[in-house]
PDB file of C-alpha atoms and ligand atoms in Angstrom:
ATOM      1  CA  MET X   5       0.003  -0.001  -0.003  1.00 94.00           C
ATOM      2  CA  GLU X   6       0.985   3.640  -0.431  1.00 97.00           C
ATOM      3  CA  LEU X   7       1.035   6.116   2.465  1.00 98.00           C
ATOM      4  CA  THR X   8       1.629   9.863   2.187  1.00 98.00           C
ATOM      5  CA  ILE X   9       3.801  10.918   5.109  1.00 98.00           C
ATOM      6  CA  ASN X  10       5.173  14.445   5.399  1.00 98.00           C
ATOM      7  CA  GLY X  11       4.252  15.045   1.772  1.00 97.00           C
ATOM      8  CA  VAL X  12       6.218  12.038   0.490  1.00 98.00           C
ATOM      9  CA  GLN X  13       4.623   8.864  -0.818  1.00 97.00           C
ATOM     10  CA  HIS X  14       5.970   5.663   0.761  1.00 98.00           C
ATOM     11  CA  HIS X  15       5.358   2.114  -0.414  1.00 97.00           C
ATOM     12  CA  ILE X  16       4.625   0.051   2.687  1.00 96.00           C
ATOM     13  CA  ASN X  17       4.713  -3.735   2.961  1.00 96.00           C
ATOM     14  CA  ALA X  18       2.566  -4.262   6.024  1.00 97.00           C
ATOM     15  CA  ASP X  19      -0.572  -6.071   7.044  1.00 98.00           C
ATOM     16  CA  PRO X  20      -3.509  -3.610   6.897  1.00 98.00           C
ATOM     17  CA  ASP X  21      -4.077  -4.145  10.632  1.00 98.00           C
ATOM     18  CA  THR X  22      -0.556  -2.969  11.518  1.00 98.00           C
ATOM     19  CA  PRO X  23      -0.642   0.175  13.668  1.00 98.00           C
ATOM     20  CA  LEU X  24       0.747   3.255  11.944  1.00 98.00           C
ATOM     21  CA  LEU X  25       3.176   3.760  14.843  1.00 98.00           C
ATOM     22  CA  TRP X  26       4.936   0.475  14.062  1.00 98.00           C
ATOM     23  CA  VAL X  27       5.323   1.432  10.386  1.00 98.00           C
ATOM     24  CA  LEU X  28       6.656   4.889  11.256  1.00 98.00           C
ATOM     25  CA  ARG X  29       9.194   3.690  13.795  1.00 98.00           C
ATOM     26  CA  ASP X  30      10.201   0.206  12.631  1.00 98.00           C
ATOM     27  CA  ASP X  31       9.839   0.369   8.846  1.00 97.00           C
ATOM     28  CA  LEU X  32      10.510   4.049   8.107  1.00 98.00           C
ATOM     29  CA  LYS X  33      12.842   4.751  11.061  1.00 98.00           C
ATOM     30  CA  MET X  34      10.903   7.902  11.951  1.00 98.00           C
ATOM     31  CA  THR X  35      11.512   7.542  15.656  1.00 98.00           C
ATOM     32  CA  GLY X  36      10.387  11.019  16.723  1.00 98.00           C
ATOM     33  CA  THR X  37       6.911   9.592  17.297  1.00 98.00           C
ATOM     34  CA  LYS X  38       7.062   7.709  20.584  1.00 98.00           C
ATOM     35  CA  TYR X  39       5.625   4.498  21.948  1.00 98.00           C
ATOM     36  CA  GLY X  40       4.188   4.859  25.421  1.00 98.00           C
ATOM     37  CA  CYS X  41       1.246   2.629  26.254  1.00 98.00           C
ATOM     38  CA  GLY X  42       0.135   1.179  22.920  1.00 98.00           C
ATOM     39  CA  LEU X  43      -3.443   1.482  24.171  1.00 98.00           C
ATOM     40  CA  ALA X  44      -4.571   4.969  23.078  1.00 98.00           C
ATOM     41  CA  GLN X  45      -4.137   6.225  26.642  1.00 98.00           C
ATOM     42  CA  CYS X  46      -0.987   8.357  26.835  1.00 98.00           C
ATOM     43  CA  GLY X  47      -0.749  10.242  23.528  1.00 98.00           C
ATOM     44  CA  ALA X  48       3.004   9.809  23.084  1.00 98.00           C
ATOM     45  CA  CYS X  49       2.326   8.404  19.606  1.00 98.00           C
ATOM     46  CA  THR X  50       0.196  11.326  18.380  1.00 98.00           C
ATOM     47  CA  VAL X  51       0.558  12.332  14.723  1.00 98.00           C
ATOM     48  CA  LEU X  52      -1.579  14.517  12.467  1.00 98.00           C
ATOM     49  CA  ILE X  53      -3.866  12.882   9.944  1.00 98.00           C
ATOM     50  CA  ASN X  54      -5.381  15.485   7.625  1.00 98.00           C
ATOM     51  CA  GLY X  55      -4.463  18.058  10.284  1.00 97.00           C
ATOM     52  CA  ASN X  56      -6.171  16.273  13.184  1.00 98.00           C
ATOM     53  CA  ALA X  57      -4.364  14.727  16.144  1.00 98.00           C
ATOM     54  CA  VAL X  58      -4.614  10.929  16.040  1.00 98.00           C
ATOM     55  CA  ARG X  59      -3.051   8.215  18.212  1.00 98.00           C
ATOM     56  CA  SER X  60      -0.974   6.212  15.791  1.00 98.00           C
ATOM     57  CA  CYS X  61      -0.612   3.190  18.105  1.00 98.00           C
ATOM     58  CA  VAL X  62      -4.243   2.254  17.452  1.00 98.00           C
ATOM     59  CA  THR X  63      -4.572   3.460  13.860  1.00 98.00           C
ATOM     60  CA  PRO X  64      -4.358   0.584  11.356  1.00 98.00           C
ATOM     61  CA  VAL X  65      -2.437   1.545   8.231  1.00 98.00           C
ATOM     62  CA  GLY X  66      -5.108  -0.147   6.118  1.00 97.00           C
ATOM     63  CA  GLU X  67      -7.588   2.597   7.086  1.00 97.00           C
ATOM     64  CA  LEU X  68      -5.466   5.522   5.968  1.00 98.00           C
ATOM     65  CA  GLY X  69      -5.941   5.493   2.193  1.00 96.00           C
ATOM     66  CA  ALA X  70      -4.824   8.836   0.721  1.00 96.00           C
ATOM     67  CA  ALA X  71      -4.748  10.659   4.052  1.00 98.00           C
ATOM     68  CA  GLN X  72      -2.019  13.240   4.642  1.00 98.00           C
ATOM     69  CA  ILE X  73       0.054  12.053   7.602  1.00 98.00           C
ATOM     70  CA  THR X  74       2.336  14.517   9.382  1.00 98.00           C
ATOM     71  CA  THR X  75       4.909  13.516  11.980  1.00 98.00           C
ATOM     72  CA  ILE X  76       7.102  15.514  14.327  1.00 98.00           C
ATOM     73  CA  GLU X  77      10.008  15.197  11.873  1.00 98.00           C
ATOM     74  CA  GLU X  78       8.351  17.672   9.485  1.00 97.00           C
ATOM     75  CA  ILE X  79       5.950  19.577  11.753  1.00 98.00           C
ATOM     76  CA  GLU X  80       7.933  22.778  11.243  1.00 97.00           C
ATOM     77  CA  GLN X  81       6.899  22.734   7.567  1.00 97.00           C
ATOM     78  CA  ASP X  82       3.426  23.531   8.878  1.00 97.00           C
ATOM     79  CA  ASP X  83       2.913  27.234   9.720  1.00 97.00           C
ATOM     80  CA  ILE X  84       1.128  26.526  12.992  1.00 97.00           C
ATOM     81  CA  GLY X  85       3.402  23.605  13.862  1.00 98.00           C
ATOM     82  CA  LYS X  86       6.440  25.833  13.399  1.00 98.00           C
ATOM     83  CA  ARG X  87       4.989  28.419  15.775  1.00 98.00           C
ATOM     84  CA  VAL X  88       4.159  25.716  18.317  1.00 98.00           C
ATOM     85  CA  VAL X  89       7.753  24.432  18.300  1.00 98.00           C
ATOM     86  CA  ALA X  90       9.046  27.998  18.722  1.00 98.00           C
ATOM     87  CA  ALA X  91       6.708  28.600  21.663  1.00 98.00           C
ATOM     88  CA  TRP X  92       7.764  25.280  23.238  1.00 98.00           C
ATOM     89  CA  ILE X  93      11.380  26.465  23.077  1.00 98.00           C
ATOM     90  CA  ARG X  94      10.533  29.964  24.393  1.00 97.00           C
ATOM     91  CA  HIS X  95       8.673  28.481  27.346  1.00 98.00           C
ATOM     92  CA  GLN X  96      11.218  25.680  27.839  1.00 98.00           C
ATOM     93  CA  VAL X  97       8.349  23.189  27.961  1.00 98.00           C
ATOM     94  CA  PRO X  98      10.175  19.854  27.602  1.00 98.00           C
ATOM     95  CA  GLN X  99      11.715  18.163  30.621  1.00 98.00           C
ATOM     96  CA  CYS X 100      12.720  14.566  29.724  1.00 98.00           C
ATOM     97  CA  GLY X 101      11.062  15.209  26.361  1.00 98.00           C
ATOM     98  CA  TYR X 102       9.547  11.780  25.854  1.00 98.00           C
ATOM     99  CA  CYS X 103       5.944  12.959  25.570  1.00 98.00           C
ATOM    100  CA  GLN X 104       6.694  16.200  23.795  1.00 98.00           C
ATOM    101  CA  SER X 105       6.424  15.212  20.143  1.00 98.00           C
ATOM    102  CA  GLY X 106       2.899  14.045  20.921  1.00 98.00           C
ATOM    103  CA  GLN X 107       2.172  17.250  22.860  1.00 98.00           C
ATOM    104  CA  VAL X 108       3.363  19.392  19.945  1.00 98.00           C
ATOM    105  CA  MET X 109       1.109  17.492  17.548  1.00 98.00           C
ATOM    106  CA  ALA X 110      -1.874  17.821  19.887  1.00 98.00           C
ATOM    107  CA  ALA X 111      -1.277  21.574  20.311  1.00 98.00           C
ATOM    108  CA  THR X 112      -0.919  22.054  16.562  1.00 98.00           C
ATOM    109  CA  SER X 113      -4.209  20.278  15.958  1.00 98.00           C
ATOM    110  CA  LEU X 114      -5.923  22.344  18.678  1.00 98.00           C
ATOM    111  CA  LEU X 115      -4.710  25.650  17.243  1.00 98.00           C
ATOM    112  CA  LYS X 116      -5.709  24.679  13.714  1.00 97.00           C
ATOM    113  CA  GLN X 117      -9.268  24.156  14.900  1.00 96.00           C
ATOM    114  CA  THR X 118      -9.421  26.780  17.663  1.00 96.00           C
ATOM    115  CA  PRO X 119      -6.954  29.654  17.124  1.00 95.00           C
ATOM    116  CA  HIS X 120      -7.918  31.345  20.437  1.00 94.00           C
ATOM    117  CA  PRO X 121      -8.459  28.496  22.881  1.00 95.00           C
ATOM    118  CA  THR X 122      -9.751  29.163  26.388  1.00 93.00           C
ATOM    119  CA  ASP X 123      -8.418  27.327  29.443  1.00 92.00           C
ATOM    120  CA  ASP X 124     -11.361  24.954  29.112  1.00 94.00           C
ATOM    121  CA  ASP X 125     -10.536  24.307  25.436  1.00 95.00           C
ATOM    122  CA  ILE X 126      -6.906  23.589  26.357  1.00 95.00           C
ATOM    123  CA  ARG X 127      -7.890  21.278  29.205  1.00 95.00           C
ATOM    124  CA  ALA X 128     -10.359  19.422  26.991  1.00 96.00           C
ATOM    125  CA  VAL X 129      -7.909  18.787  24.155  1.00 96.00           C
ATOM    126  CA  MET X 130      -4.466  18.639  25.752  1.00 97.00           C
ATOM    127  CA  VAL X 131      -5.012  15.308  27.463  1.00 98.00           C
ATOM    128  CA  ASN X 132      -1.725  13.626  26.556  1.00 98.00           C
ATOM    129  CA  LEU X 133       0.087  12.409  29.646  1.00 98.00           C
ATOM    130  CA  CYS X 134       3.363  13.928  30.829  1.00 98.00           C
ATOM    131  CA  ARG X 135       5.133  12.172  33.653  1.00 98.00           C
ATOM    132  CA  CYS X 136       7.341  15.221  34.149  1.00 98.00           C
ATOM    133  CA  GLY X 137       4.306  17.412  34.803  1.00 98.00           C
ATOM    134  CA  THR X 138       4.873  20.039  32.108  1.00 98.00           C
ATOM    135  CA  TYR X 139       1.161  20.852  31.926  1.00 97.00           C
ATOM    136  CA  ASN X 140       1.461  24.455  33.170  1.00 96.00           C
ATOM    137  CA  ALA X 141       4.235  25.223  30.713  1.00 97.00           C
ATOM    138  CA  ILE X 142       2.193  23.675  27.883  1.00 98.00           C
ATOM    139  CA  SER X 143      -0.792  25.818  28.814  1.00 96.00           C
ATOM    140  CA  ALA X 144       1.355  28.969  28.972  1.00 96.00           C
ATOM    141  CA  ALA X 145       2.881  28.249  25.557  1.00 97.00           C
ATOM    142  CA  ILE X 146      -0.546  27.727  23.995  1.00 97.00           C
ATOM    143  CA  HIS X 147      -1.881  30.963  25.524  1.00 95.00           C
ATOM    144  CA  ASP X 148       1.156  32.736  24.120  1.00 95.00           C
ATOM    145  CA  LEU X 149       0.332  31.353  20.652  1.00 95.00           C
ATOM    146  CA  ALA X 150      -3.319  32.348  20.995  1.00 89.00           C
ATOM    147  CA  GLY X 151      -2.151  35.901  21.777  1.00 84.00           C
ATOM    148  CA  GLU X 152       0.058  35.914  18.667  1.00 72.00           C
ATOM    149  CA  ALA X 153      -2.888  34.809  16.558  1.00 61.00           C
ATOM    150  CA  ALA X 154      -5.021  37.605  18.053  1.00 58.00           C
ATOM    151  CA  GLU X 155      -2.321  40.187  17.284  1.00 64.00           C
ATOM    152  CA  GLU X 156      -2.028  38.975  13.689  1.00 60.00           C
ATOM    153  CA  GLY X 157      -5.798  39.125  13.319  1.00 58.00           C
ATOM    154  CA  ALA X 158      -5.823  42.715  14.651  1.00 58.00           C
ATOM    155  CA  LYS X 159      -3.194  43.774  12.083  1.00 60.00           C
ATOM    156  CA  GLN X 160      -5.217  42.403   9.159  1.00 57.00           C
TER     157      GLN X 160
HETATM  158  S1  FES E   2       1.412   4.940  22.707  1.00 97.32           S
HETATM  159 FE1  FES E   2      -0.355   5.572  21.660  1.00 97.32          FE
HETATM  160  S2  FES E   2      -1.570   6.504  23.179  1.00 97.32           S
HETATM  161 FE2  FES E   2       0.125   5.695  24.297  1.00 97.32          FE
HETATM  162  S1  FES E   3       8.496  15.946  29.389  1.00 97.32           S
HETATM  163 FE1  FES E   3       8.921  14.047  30.395  1.00 97.32          FE
HETATM  164  S2  FES E   3       7.096  12.889  30.093  1.00 97.32           S
HETATM  165 FE2  FES E   3       6.595  14.862  29.379  1.00 97.32          FE
END
């Protein structure tokens, strides 16, 4: 089957039931997307599929068809993803870093759908687990980005 990942078409030899995470990490050596629980609980494996955050550990490759898959390796090619990474650096969000590629993908998806998220919006969407407890820094970085979006809107 063919999968479009980060704008590049890849021929994949995998059973259709194989989780996308396995194909990314084991077949394509894109190891920025992490394995945490394998049970759709932690969010470490989050990627974007057509711009939406999806847990790749429970997403069979056979269901993806022509979907556009984006991983952390190329998230900075996305305008919002690039701003999220910059805000993560400004706010020094990562601690051990293990969960952070998933957090960046979740934040990018949130800001694509809701450019000015409230605290409730952030709490509802940013549910990926972080054992280092970076939740406050994540929230601050997203508020920072929401402010940037508001400033840009005011200039237009
Ligand atoms: S590894 Fe996919 S949600 Fe935990
Ligand atoms: S930064 Fe360590 S688990 Fe989140």
